[in-house]
mmCIF file of C-alpha atoms and ligand atoms in Angstrom:
data_model
loop_
_atom_site.group_PDB
_atom_site.id
_atom_site.type_symbol
_atom_site.label_atom_id
_atom_site.label_comp_id
_atom_site.label_asym_id
_atom_site.label_seq_id
_atom_site.Cartn_x
_atom_site.Cartn_y
_atom_site.Cartn_z
ATOM 1 C CA MET A 349 -7.394 18.833 -1.505
ATOM 2 C CA ARG A 350 -7.119 17.785 2.274
ATOM 3 C CA TYR A 351 -8.049 14.494 3.583
ATOM 4 C CA LEU A 352 -7.601 13.546 7.291
ATOM 5 C CA SER A 353 -6.373 10.138 7.924
ATOM 6 C CA GLY A 354 -6.133 10.436 12.028
ATOM 7 C CA PRO A 355 -6.352 13.209 14.500
ATOM 8 C CA ALA A 356 -2.388 14.087 13.689
ATOM 9 C CA SER A 357 -2.766 13.181 9.876
ATOM 10 C CA GLU A 358 -2.859 14.891 6.628
ATOM 11 C CA VAL A 359 -2.661 13.471 3.329
ATOM 12 C CA LEU A 360 -2.334 16.390 0.504
ATOM 13 C CA VAL A 361 -3.677 15.732 -3.257
ATOM 14 C CA ASP A 362 -2.510 18.576 -5.781
ATOM 15 C CA ARG A 363 -0.559 19.187 -8.727
ATOM 16 C CA GLY A 364 3.201 19.826 -8.058
ATOM 17 C CA LEU A 365 4.821 19.661 -4.352
ATOM 18 C CA PRO A 366 3.506 21.711 -1.535
ATOM 19 C CA ASP A 367 5.659 24.605 -0.410
ATOM 20 C CA PRO A 368 6.388 24.544 2.491
ATOM 21 C CA LEU A 369 6.937 20.594 1.944
ATOM 22 C CA LEU A 370 6.760 19.430 5.487
ATOM 23 C CA PRO A 371 4.350 20.433 8.497
ATOM 24 C CA VAL A 372 5.382 22.862 11.094
ATOM 25 C CA ARG A 373 7.182 21.619 13.585
ATOM 26 C CA GLU A 374 9.165 23.574 16.153
ATOM 27 C CA GLY A 375 12.645 22.219 16.888
ATOM 28 C CA ARG A 376 13.284 20.162 14.026
ATOM 29 C CA ARG A 377 16.734 20.417 12.729
ATOM 30 C CA LYS A 378 17.033 17.371 9.989
ATOM 31 C CA VAL A 379 15.335 15.277 7.755
ATOM 32 C CA LEU A 380 16.369 11.752 6.744
ATOM 33 C CA VAL A 381 15.202 11.422 3.349
ATOM 34 C CA LEU A 382 14.930 7.681 1.913
ATOM 35 C CA SER A 383 14.570 8.048 -1.478
ATOM 36 C CA GLN A 384 13.915 4.788 -4.032
ATOM 37 C CA PRO A 385 16.135 4.284 -7.078
ATOM 38 C CA GLY A 386 13.763 6.053 -9.678
ATOM 39 C CA THR A 387 12.715 9.103 -7.634
ATOM 40 C CA ASP A 388 15.850 11.373 -8.260
ATOM 41 C CA PHE A 389 14.110 13.647 -10.728
ATOM 42 C CA LEU A 390 12.227 14.697 -7.413
ATOM 43 C CA ALA A 391 15.339 15.705 -5.615
ATOM 44 C CA PRO A 392 15.765 18.640 -6.590
ATOM 45 C CA ALA A 393 12.198 20.395 -5.918
ATOM 46 C CA ILE A 394 12.716 17.928 -2.444
ATOM 47 C CA VAL A 395 15.783 19.982 -1.754
ATOM 48 C CA ASP A 396 14.132 23.115 -2.816
ATOM 49 C CA ARG A 397 11.773 23.032 -0.261
ATOM 50 C CA LEU A 398 13.992 21.612 2.629
ATOM 51 C CA ASP A 399 15.968 25.276 2.902
ATOM 52 C CA ASP A 400 15.390 25.693 6.483
ATOM 53 C CA VAL A 401 16.590 22.104 7.654
ATOM 54 C CA GLU A 402 19.450 19.954 7.239
ATOM 55 C CA PRO A 403 18.581 17.396 4.663
ATOM 56 C CA VAL A 404 20.208 13.753 4.487
ATOM 57 C CA VAL A 405 19.414 11.399 1.492
ATOM 58 C CA VAL A 406 19.692 7.889 2.228
ATOM 59 C CA PRO A 407 19.221 5.784 -1.231
ATOM 60 C CA VAL A 408 17.459 2.639 -0.527
ATOM 61 C CA PRO A 409 17.077 -0.544 -2.481
ATOM 62 C CA ASP A 410 14.428 -1.053 -5.268
ATOM 63 C CA ARG A 411 11.144 -2.710 -4.313
ATOM 64 C CA ASP A 412 11.102 -5.148 -1.424
ATOM 65 C CA GLU A 413 14.561 -5.505 -1.849
ATOM 66 C CA ALA A 414 14.494 -2.453 0.648
ATOM 67 C CA LYS A 415 11.967 -3.868 3.374
ATOM 68 C CA THR A 416 14.952 -6.476 5.036
ATOM 69 C CA LEU A 417 16.423 -6.017 8.052
ATOM 70 C CA GLY A 418 19.592 -5.645 6.675
ATOM 71 C CA VAL A 419 18.729 -2.297 4.699
ATOM 72 C CA LEU A 420 16.916 -1.178 8.437
ATOM 73 C CA ASP A 421 20.818 -1.937 9.742
ATOM 74 C CA ILE A 422 21.945 0.487 7.459
ATOM 75 C CA VAL A 423 19.177 3.426 7.986
ATOM 76 C CA TYR A 424 19.398 3.094 11.814
ATOM 77 C CA HIS A 425 23.296 3.642 11.232
ATOM 78 C CA ARG A 426 22.625 6.060 8.730
ATOM 79 C CA CYS A 427 20.420 7.933 11.476
ATOM 80 C CA ALA A 428 22.761 7.281 14.460
ATOM 81 C CA GLU A 429 25.696 8.618 11.640
ATOM 82 C CA ALA A 430 23.468 11.959 11.170
ATOM 83 C CA GLY A 431 22.251 12.501 14.818
ATOM 84 C CA ILE A 432 18.571 12.463 14.197
ATOM 85 C CA GLY A 433 17.065 13.352 16.869
ATOM 86 C CA ARG A 434 13.206 13.136 18.623
ATOM 87 C CA HIS A 435 12.384 16.420 16.808
ATOM 88 C CA ASP A 436 13.497 15.491 13.616
ATOM 89 C CA THR A 437 11.664 13.995 10.175
ATOM 90 C CA ILE A 438 11.951 10.420 8.171
ATOM 91 C CA LEU A 439 10.708 11.460 4.607
ATOM 92 C CA GLY A 440 10.324 8.273 2.606
ATOM 93 C CA VAL A 441 10.172 9.313 -1.325
ATOM 94 C CA GLY A 442 8.934 6.334 -3.535
ATOM 95 C CA GLY A 443 6.518 3.476 -3.678
ATOM 96 C CA GLY A 444 5.420 1.356 -0.997
ATOM 97 C CA ALA A 445 8.046 -0.531 -0.341
ATOM 98 C CA THR A 446 10.182 2.482 0.188
ATOM 99 C CA THR A 447 7.225 4.397 2.267
ATOM 100 C CA ASP A 448 7.104 0.685 4.559
ATOM 101 C CA LEU A 449 10.442 1.157 5.438
ATOM 102 C CA ALA A 450 10.663 4.702 6.373
ATOM 103 C CA GLY A 451 7.314 4.747 8.441
ATOM 104 C CA PHE A 452 8.923 1.536 10.400
ATOM 105 C CA VAL A 453 12.100 3.240 10.845
ATOM 106 C CA ALA A 454 10.136 6.306 12.298
ATOM 107 C CA ALA A 455 7.732 4.250 14.338
ATOM 108 C CA THR A 456 11.405 2.585 15.897
ATOM 109 C CA TRP A 457 14.192 4.886 15.783
ATOM 110 C CA LEU A 458 14.176 6.915 19.693
ATOM 111 C CA ARG A 459 11.407 4.936 19.996
ATOM 112 C CA GLY A 460 9.123 6.830 17.707
ATOM 113 C CA VAL A 461 9.988 9.707 15.568
ATOM 114 C CA GLU A 462 7.992 12.067 12.662
ATOM 115 C CA SER A 463 7.430 10.615 9.433
ATOM 116 C CA VAL A 464 6.171 12.354 6.307
ATOM 117 C CA LEU A 465 5.401 10.382 3.744
ATOM 118 C CA LEU A 466 5.444 11.233 -0.686
ATOM 119 C CA PRO A 467 4.857 8.286 -2.481
ATOM 120 C CA THR A 468 5.830 8.432 -6.019
ATOM 121 C CA THR A 469 3.430 5.806 -7.323
ATOM 122 C CA LEU A 470 -0.603 4.997 -7.579
ATOM 123 C CA LEU A 471 -0.726 2.229 -5.369
ATOM 124 C CA GLY A 472 1.981 3.803 -2.762
ATOM 125 C CA ALA A 473 -0.430 7.083 -3.340
ATOM 126 C CA VAL A 474 -3.877 5.313 -3.010
ATOM 127 C CA ASP A 475 -2.992 2.531 -0.200
ATOM 128 C CA ALA A 476 0.520 1.793 1.244
ATOM 129 C CA ALA A 477 1.298 5.372 2.297
ATOM 130 C CA ILE A 478 -2.430 5.514 3.956
ATOM 131 C CA GLY A 479 -2.879 4.624 7.134
ATOM 132 C CA GLY A 480 0.097 4.211 9.149
ATOM 133 C CA LYS A 481 0.751 0.591 8.623
ATOM 134 C CA THR A 482 4.569 -0.033 8.020
ATOM 135 C CA GLY A 483 6.693 -2.872 8.327
ATOM 136 C CA ILE A 484 9.270 -5.000 6.347
ATOM 137 C CA ASN A 485 9.551 -8.736 5.432
ATOM 138 C CA LEU A 486 10.746 -11.485 7.614
ATOM 139 C CA GLY A 487 10.177 -15.213 6.113
ATOM 140 C CA GLY A 488 6.878 -13.708 5.240
ATOM 141 C CA LYS A 489 5.389 -10.509 4.059
ATOM 142 C CA ASN A 490 4.995 -7.331 6.723
ATOM 143 C CA MET A 491 5.754 -9.845 9.217
ATOM 144 C CA VAL A 492 7.505 -7.237 11.679
ATOM 145 C CA GLY A 493 5.696 -3.552 11.403
ATOM 146 C CA ALA A 494 4.177 -0.913 13.413
ATOM 147 C CA PHE A 495 0.911 0.874 13.285
ATOM 148 C CA TRP A 496 2.446 4.680 12.552
ATOM 149 C CA PRO A 497 0.854 7.151 10.953
ATOM 150 C CA PRO A 498 2.993 10.075 8.832
ATOM 151 C CA SER A 499 2.042 13.154 9.414
ATOM 152 C CA ARG A 500 1.721 14.403 5.796
ATOM 153 C CA VAL A 501 1.452 11.797 3.216
ATOM 154 C CA ILE A 502 1.935 14.398 -0.535
ATOM 155 C CA VAL A 503 0.342 12.885 -3.177
ATOM 156 C CA ASP A 504 1.500 14.918 -6.294
ATOM 157 C CA LEU A 505 -1.088 13.850 -9.087
ATOM 158 C CA ASP A 506 2.016 15.021 -12.024
ATOM 159 C CA VAL A 507 4.462 12.635 -10.354
ATOM 160 C CA LEU A 508 1.920 9.731 -11.166
ATOM 161 C CA ASP A 509 0.800 10.801 -14.336
ATOM 162 C CA SER A 510 4.349 10.683 -15.073
ATOM 163 C CA LEU A 511 4.707 7.312 -13.987
ATOM 164 C CA PRO A 512 5.989 4.330 -16.748
ATOM 165 C CA ARG A 513 2.241 2.101 -18.357
ATOM 166 C CA ASP A 514 3.769 -0.967 -16.564
ATOM 167 C CA ILE A 515 3.640 0.721 -13.177
ATOM 168 C CA LYS A 516 0.525 2.755 -13.098
ATOM 169 C CA VAL A 517 -1.005 -1.050 -14.127
ATOM 170 C CA GLU A 518 0.369 -2.269 -10.937
ATOM 171 C CA GLY A 519 -1.054 0.152 -8.761
ATOM 172 C CA THR A 520 -4.003 0.393 -10.951
ATOM 173 C CA ALA A 521 -4.822 -2.969 -8.876
ATOM 174 C CA GLU A 522 -5.355 -1.104 -5.438
ATOM 175 C CA VAL A 523 -7.279 1.386 -6.315
ATOM 176 C CA TYR A 524 -9.754 -0.966 -8.533
ATOM 177 C CA LYS A 525 -9.536 -3.105 -5.490
ATOM 178 C CA THR A 526 -10.615 0.417 -3.225
ATOM 179 C CA GLY A 527 -13.673 0.633 -5.593
ATOM 180 C CA LEU A 528 -14.724 -2.880 -4.839
ATOM 181 C CA VAL A 529 -14.846 -2.688 -1.128
ATOM 182 C CA GLY A 530 -15.900 1.000 -0.845
ATOM 183 C CA ASP A 531 -16.658 3.026 -4.201
ATOM 184 C CA PRO A 532 -18.687 1.670 -7.019
ATOM 185 C CA ALA A 533 -18.285 4.724 -8.781
ATOM 186 C CA ILE A 534 -14.323 4.009 -9.082
ATOM 187 C CA VAL A 535 -15.052 0.589 -11.012
ATOM 188 C CA ASP A 536 -17.439 2.658 -13.262
ATOM 189 C CA ALA A 537 -14.350 4.632 -14.001
ATOM 190 C CA TYR A 538 -12.138 1.952 -15.249
ATOM 191 C CA ARG A 539 -15.443 0.379 -16.868
ATOM 192 C CA ASP A 540 -15.476 3.762 -18.735
ATOM 193 C CA HIS A 541 -11.830 4.730 -19.313
ATOM 194 C CA GLY A 542 -10.007 1.692 -18.620
ATOM 195 C CA ILE A 543 -7.170 2.207 -17.834
ATOM 196 C CA ASP A 544 -6.830 5.994 -18.226
ATOM 197 C CA ALA A 545 -9.558 6.617 -15.840
ATOM 198 C CA PRO A 546 -9.108 10.222 -14.612
ATOM 199 C CA LEU A 547 -6.474 10.550 -12.021
ATOM 200 C CA GLU A 548 -8.123 13.539 -10.378
ATOM 201 C CA LEU A 549 -11.104 11.234 -10.420
ATOM 202 C CA VAL A 550 -9.955 8.081 -9.042
ATOM 203 C CA VAL A 551 -6.970 9.165 -6.870
ATOM 204 C CA PRO A 552 -8.839 11.425 -4.253
ATOM 205 C CA ALA A 553 -11.798 8.944 -4.351
ATOM 206 C CA ALA A 554 -10.023 5.861 -3.015
ATOM 207 C CA ILE A 555 -7.723 7.637 -0.435
ATOM 208 C CA ALA A 556 -11.234 9.265 0.688
ATOM 209 C CA VAL A 557 -12.385 5.392 0.621
ATOM 210 C CA LYS A 558 -9.017 4.183 2.738
ATOM 211 C CA THR A 559 -8.740 7.501 5.310
ATOM 212 C CA SER A 560 -12.790 6.892 6.336
ATOM 213 C CA VAL A 561 -12.341 3.049 6.989
ATOM 214 C CA VAL A 562 -8.915 3.699 8.882
ATOM 215 C CA ILE A 563 -9.669 6.881 10.712
ATOM 216 C CA GLU A 564 -11.909 4.104 12.119
ATOM 217 C CA ASP A 565 -9.775 1.541 12.903
ATOM 218 C CA LEU A 566 -6.237 2.817 13.068
ATOM 219 C CA ARG A 567 -5.035 -0.935 14.082
ATOM 220 C CA GLU A 568 -7.277 -3.476 11.679
ATOM 221 C CA SER A 569 -9.918 -4.482 14.734
ATOM 222 C CA GLY A 570 -12.674 -4.457 12.584
ATOM 223 C CA ARG A 571 -13.643 -2.731 9.305
ATOM 224 C CA ARG A 572 -10.304 -2.166 8.163
ATOM 225 C CA ALA A 573 -9.643 -5.515 7.266
ATOM 226 C CA ILE A 574 -11.978 -4.844 4.338
ATOM 227 C CA LEU A 575 -9.175 -3.088 2.744
ATOM 228 C CA ASN A 576 -7.345 -6.287 2.654
ATOM 229 C CA PHE A 577 -9.802 -7.552 0.134
ATOM 230 C CA GLY A 578 -7.391 -10.367 -2.687
ATOM 231 C CA HIS A 579 -4.572 -9.546 -0.050
ATOM 232 C CA THR A 580 -4.953 -13.145 1.373
ATOM 233 C CA ILE A 581 -3.796 -15.549 -0.998
ATOM 234 C CA GLY A 582 -2.330 -12.109 -2.873
ATOM 235 C CA HIS A 583 0.301 -11.805 -0.339
ATOM 236 C CA ALA A 584 1.320 -15.685 -0.677
ATOM 237 C CA VAL A 585 1.019 -15.767 -3.941
ATOM 238 C CA GLU A 586 3.358 -12.338 -4.106
ATOM 239 C CA PHE A 587 5.483 -13.582 -0.758
ATOM 240 C CA ALA A 588 5.959 -17.274 -2.780
ATOM 241 C CA SER A 589 6.580 -16.171 -6.124
ATOM 242 C CA GLY A 590 8.011 -12.434 -6.629
ATOM 243 C CA LEU A 591 5.756 -11.287 -8.147
ATOM 244 C CA ALA A 592 4.808 -7.232 -8.070
ATOM 245 C CA HIS A 593 2.739 -6.247 -5.598
ATOM 246 C CA GLY A 594 -0.376 -4.998 -7.671
ATOM 247 C CA HIS A 595 -0.094 -8.294 -9.690
ATOM 248 C CA ALA A 596 -0.061 -10.391 -6.580
ATOM 249 C CA VAL A 597 -3.332 -8.280 -5.726
ATOM 250 C CA SER A 598 -4.684 -8.683 -8.815
ATOM 251 C CA ILE A 599 -4.632 -12.732 -8.671
ATOM 252 C CA GLY A 600 -5.673 -12.601 -4.937
ATOM 253 C CA MET A 601 -9.149 -10.306 -6.253
ATOM 254 C CA VAL A 602 -9.480 -13.110 -8.671
ATOM 255 C CA ALA A 603 -9.496 -15.935 -5.804
ATOM 256 C CA ALA A 604 -11.430 -13.737 -3.662
ATOM 257 C CA VAL A 605 -14.359 -13.122 -6.180
ATOM 258 C CA THR A 606 -14.493 -17.440 -6.746
ATOM 259 C CA VAL A 607 -14.685 -17.835 -3.103
ATOM 260 C CA SER A 608 -17.311 -15.014 -2.596
ATOM 261 C CA GLU A 609 -19.750 -16.204 -5.542
ATOM 262 C CA ARG A 610 -19.151 -19.952 -3.775
ATOM 263 C CA ARG A 611 -20.077 -18.527 -0.544
ATOM 264 C CA LEU A 612 -21.956 -15.659 -0.630
ATOM 265 C CA GLY A 613 -23.914 -15.651 -4.377
ATOM 266 C CA PHE A 614 -21.771 -13.002 -5.196
ATOM 267 C CA ASN A 615 -22.766 -12.498 -9.268
ATOM 268 C CA HIS A 616 -20.539 -10.491 -10.476
ATOM 269 C CA LYS A 617 -17.161 -12.542 -10.680
ATOM 270 C CA ASP A 618 -16.858 -12.887 -14.403
ATOM 271 C CA GLU A 619 -17.477 -9.188 -14.716
ATOM 272 C CA VAL A 620 -14.925 -8.292 -11.799
ATOM 273 C CA ILE A 621 -12.238 -10.688 -13.794
ATOM 274 C CA SER A 622 -12.611 -9.050 -17.175
ATOM 275 C CA ASP A 623 -12.396 -5.637 -15.823
ATOM 276 C CA LEU A 624 -9.056 -6.647 -14.433
ATOM 277 C CA ASP A 625 -7.906 -8.588 -17.708
ATOM 278 C CA ALA A 626 -8.640 -5.289 -19.555
ATOM 279 C CA LEU A 627 -7.014 -3.355 -17.171
ATOM 280 C CA GLY A 628 -3.905 -5.566 -18.252
ATOM 281 C CA LEU A 629 -3.645 -7.670 -14.942
ATOM 282 C CA PRO A 630 -2.925 -10.675 -14.345
ATOM 283 C CA VAL A 631 -5.613 -13.256 -13.517
ATOM 284 C CA ASN A 632 -3.594 -16.306 -13.322
ATOM 285 C CA ALA A 633 -0.519 -17.174 -10.856
ATOM 286 C CA PRO A 634 2.924 -17.889 -11.714
ATOM 287 C CA GLU A 635 3.536 -21.421 -11.030
ATOM 288 C CA VAL A 636 4.182 -21.467 -7.279
ATOM 289 C CA ASP A 637 4.662 -24.898 -4.679
ATOM 290 C CA ARG A 638 0.906 -25.270 -3.615
ATOM 291 C CA ASP A 639 1.988 -26.374 -0.220
ATOM 292 C CA HIS A 640 4.052 -23.443 0.266
ATOM 293 C CA LEU A 641 1.258 -21.295 -1.312
ATOM 294 C CA MET A 642 -1.054 -23.203 1.535
ATOM 295 C CA SER A 643 1.798 -22.856 4.434
ATOM 296 C CA LEU A 644 1.539 -19.157 3.686
ATOM 297 C CA VAL A 645 -1.961 -18.444 3.517
ATOM 298 C CA GLU A 646 -1.940 -19.867 7.260
ATOM 299 C CA ARG A 647 0.537 -18.041 8.052
ATOM 300 C CA ASP A 648 -1.054 -14.721 7.175
ATOM 301 C CA LYS A 649 -1.932 -11.914 9.775
ATOM 302 C CA LYS A 650 -5.858 -12.921 8.747
ATOM 303 C CA ILE A 651 -5.646 -16.025 10.435
ATOM 304 C CA ASP A 652 -7.496 -16.364 14.188
ATOM 305 C CA ALA A 653 -8.460 -19.620 16.391
ATOM 306 C CA ALA A 654 -11.692 -20.362 14.075
ATOM 307 C CA GLY A 655 -9.494 -20.394 10.962
ATOM 308 C CA ILE A 656 -8.974 -18.398 8.171
ATOM 309 C CA ARG A 657 -10.479 -15.162 7.725
ATOM 310 C CA MET A 658 -11.049 -13.629 4.306
ATOM 311 C CA VAL A 659 -12.484 -10.485 2.846
ATOM 312 C CA LEU A 660 -15.514 -11.175 0.101
ATOM 313 C CA LEU A 661 -18.218 -9.365 -1.668
ATOM 314 C CA SER A 662 -21.694 -9.894 -1.301
ATOM 315 C CA GLU A 663 -21.947 -6.863 -3.737
ATOM 316 C CA ILE A 664 -19.685 -4.576 -5.214
ATOM 317 C CA GLY A 665 -19.268 -2.028 -2.783
ATOM 318 C CA GLU A 666 -20.384 -4.692 -0.221
ATOM 319 C CA PRO A 667 -17.540 -6.403 1.504
ATOM 320 C CA VAL A 668 -18.259 -9.284 4.348
ATOM 321 C CA ILE A 669 -15.553 -10.985 6.254
ATOM 322 C CA ASP A 670 -15.899 -14.084 6.886
ATOM 323 C CA HIS A 671 -14.063 -17.437 7.605
ATOM 324 C CA VAL A 672 -13.875 -19.824 5.293
ATOM 325 C CA THR A 673 -12.799 -23.450 4.837
ATOM 326 C CA THR A 674 -9.661 -25.303 3.166
ATOM 327 C CA ALA A 675 -12.501 -25.912 0.451
ATOM 328 C CA ASP A 676 -13.073 -22.386 -0.240
ATOM 329 C CA ILE A 677 -9.388 -22.167 -0.307
ATOM 330 C CA ALA A 678 -8.808 -24.426 -2.604
ATOM 331 C CA ALA A 679 -11.907 -23.096 -5.297
ATOM 332 C CA GLY A 680 -10.048 -19.478 -4.993
ATOM 333 C CA LEU A 681 -6.629 -21.541 -5.509
ATOM 334 C CA ALA A 682 -8.227 -23.258 -8.838
ATOM 335 C CA ALA A 683 -9.452 -20.185 -10.469
ATOM 336 C CA ILE A 684 -5.930 -18.670 -10.392
ATOM 337 C CA GLY A 685 -4.691 -22.201 -12.094
ATOM 338 C CA ILE A 686 -3.428 -23.945 -8.939
ATOM 339 C CA SER A 687 -4.587 -26.982 -7.851
HETATM 340 N N1 NAD B 1772 1.821 -0.279 4.344
HETATM 341 C C1 NAD B 1772 0.508 -0.254 3.379
HETATM 342 O O1 NAD B 1772 -0.768 -0.491 4.110
HETATM 343 C C2 NAD B 1772 0.420 -1.163 1.823
HETATM 344 C C3 NAD B 1772 -0.225 -1.346 1.152
HETATM 345 C C4 NAD B 1772 -0.147 -1.848 0.336
HETATM 346 C C5 NAD B 1772 1.010 -2.267 0.236
HETATM 347 N N2 NAD B 1772 2.207 -2.042 0.383
HETATM 348 C C6 NAD B 1772 3.660 -2.230 -0.250
HETATM 349 O O2 NAD B 1772 3.904 -1.561 -0.823
HETATM 350 C C7 NAD B 1772 4.620 -2.436 -1.419
HETATM 351 C C8 NAD B 1772 4.084 -2.186 -3.178
HETATM 352 O O3 NAD B 1772 4.549 -0.749 -3.390
HETATM 353 P P1 NAD B 1772 4.303 -0.231 -4.520
HETATM 354 O O4 NAD B 1772 3.654 -0.996 -5.975
HETATM 355 O O5 NAD B 1772 4.264 1.136 -4.922
HETATM 356 O O6 NAD B 1772 5.772 -0.462 -5.450
HETATM 357 P P2 NAD B 1772 7.351 -0.566 -5.343
HETATM 358 O O7 NAD B 1772 7.754 0.485 -4.034
HETATM 359 O O8 NAD B 1772 7.863 -1.809 -4.949
HETATM 360 O O9 NAD B 1772 7.733 0.171 -6.320
HETATM 361 C C9 NAD B 1772 7.530 -0.506 -7.483
HETATM 362 C C10 NAD B 1772 8.322 0.201 -8.982
HETATM 363 O O10 NAD B 1772 8.030 1.530 -8.933
HETATM 364 C C11 NAD B 1772 9.436 2.272 -9.456
HETATM 365 N N3 NAD B 1772 8.779 3.537 -9.303
HETATM 366 C C12 NAD B 1772 8.357 3.976 -8.104
HETATM 367 N N4 NAD B 1772 8.238 4.949 -8.495
HETATM 368 C C13 NAD B 1772 8.616 5.775 -9.838
HETATM 369 C C14 NAD B 1772 7.942 6.878 -10.409
HETATM 370 N N5 NAD B 1772 7.684 8.072 -9.762
HETATM 371 N N6 NAD B 1772 8.647 6.846 -11.883
HETATM 372 C C15 NAD B 1772 8.737 5.424 -12.047
HETATM 373 N N7 NAD B 1772 9.127 4.599 -11.516
HETATM 374 C C16 NAD B 1772 9.048 4.353 -10.208
HETATM 375 C C17 NAD B 1772 10.343 1.974 -8.433
HETATM 376 O O11 NAD B 1772 11.529 2.475 -8.712
HETATM 377 C C18 NAD B 1772 9.675 0.393 -8.420
HETATM 378 O O12 NAD B 1772 10.827 -0.873 -9.561
HETATM 379 C C19 NAD B 1772 4.734 -3.557 -1.001
HETATM 380 O O13 NAD B 1772 5.993 -3.758 -0.439
HETATM 381 C C20 NAD B 1772 3.583 -3.824 -0.140
HETATM 382 O O14 NAD B 1772 3.866 -4.627 0.290
HETATM 383 C C21 NAD B 1772 1.681 -1.781 1.959
#
């Protein structure tokens, strides 16, 4: 299956890796491969398909430890040592943290080189690698970044099928979220099959929602913001507690459906919370300092002169972007056990 997520960006979904791995590109001599711990099993197949270029493999730290200025500095130096030029490619292999880093390196090295992303987590495949947002953390999630669409995203369903259960559960939060904002069939699939909803069904459906939104609004000036459902409070919980992104988004969705009920009369709050719980996702926040959390919510990029903007739901599949009050946020926080 092939989806376009912009004029020069394609997403390939299949079982196994495509051959050739990279899109045809004249003058490419080298590929800097940023690889996350735990993805070594893919190395032979990757190197096998890069026989006409020189691969330079750079292991990066796990999870968001990779999204730091320190790691960026190391990777830029590796680019310089390897002589990565304008026609060369940065290939990110791993979960969303590695693909975010790889995309940002590609966006900024020599003012922009090609990136290709090979997401190895469910979350990466349906969300992080799709749509061109790249970045690192600096005093908050993704505070430094760029919109830099990859030329190709490679989603191998065999890799996703082999994920350890806990990582699969984490990623399911973003797939389910995509269903809530864009395709109720995804929500139904999880209600029917639980965590084992067929990947052939939910992964392409979630990618189709994301690519259709992103193709209209790459820079998040409008509709793309609906994909941030659960993220305003979720990102703050993630940064304050160090919780995994998918877990934090699940908690953020509990807060967001609570605010949706309060402001828009959304009447599926309890079903959503029970779905998340049944999928093995957390619905309550760990202990975090409330004032710190509020300051992170206010520092979030979704704030403008009129206040905090949040993505809410009027119905499943019907997102609404609304300004919310401090009392709304307080109600959302109370629903996740922070008062
Ligand atoms: N750019 C975007 O639009 C966007 C969207 C959503 C999330 N994100 C970012 O994505 C990151 C979270 O991504 P993630 O949840 O994919 O996690 P991750 O990159 O933090 O990886 C999670 C874990 O999965 C392991 N892993 C990866 N692939 C594996 C495999 N095939 N088998 C076994 N283990 C494997 C990793 O080693 C790691 O321990 C966050 O930094 C978040 O900010 C970005």
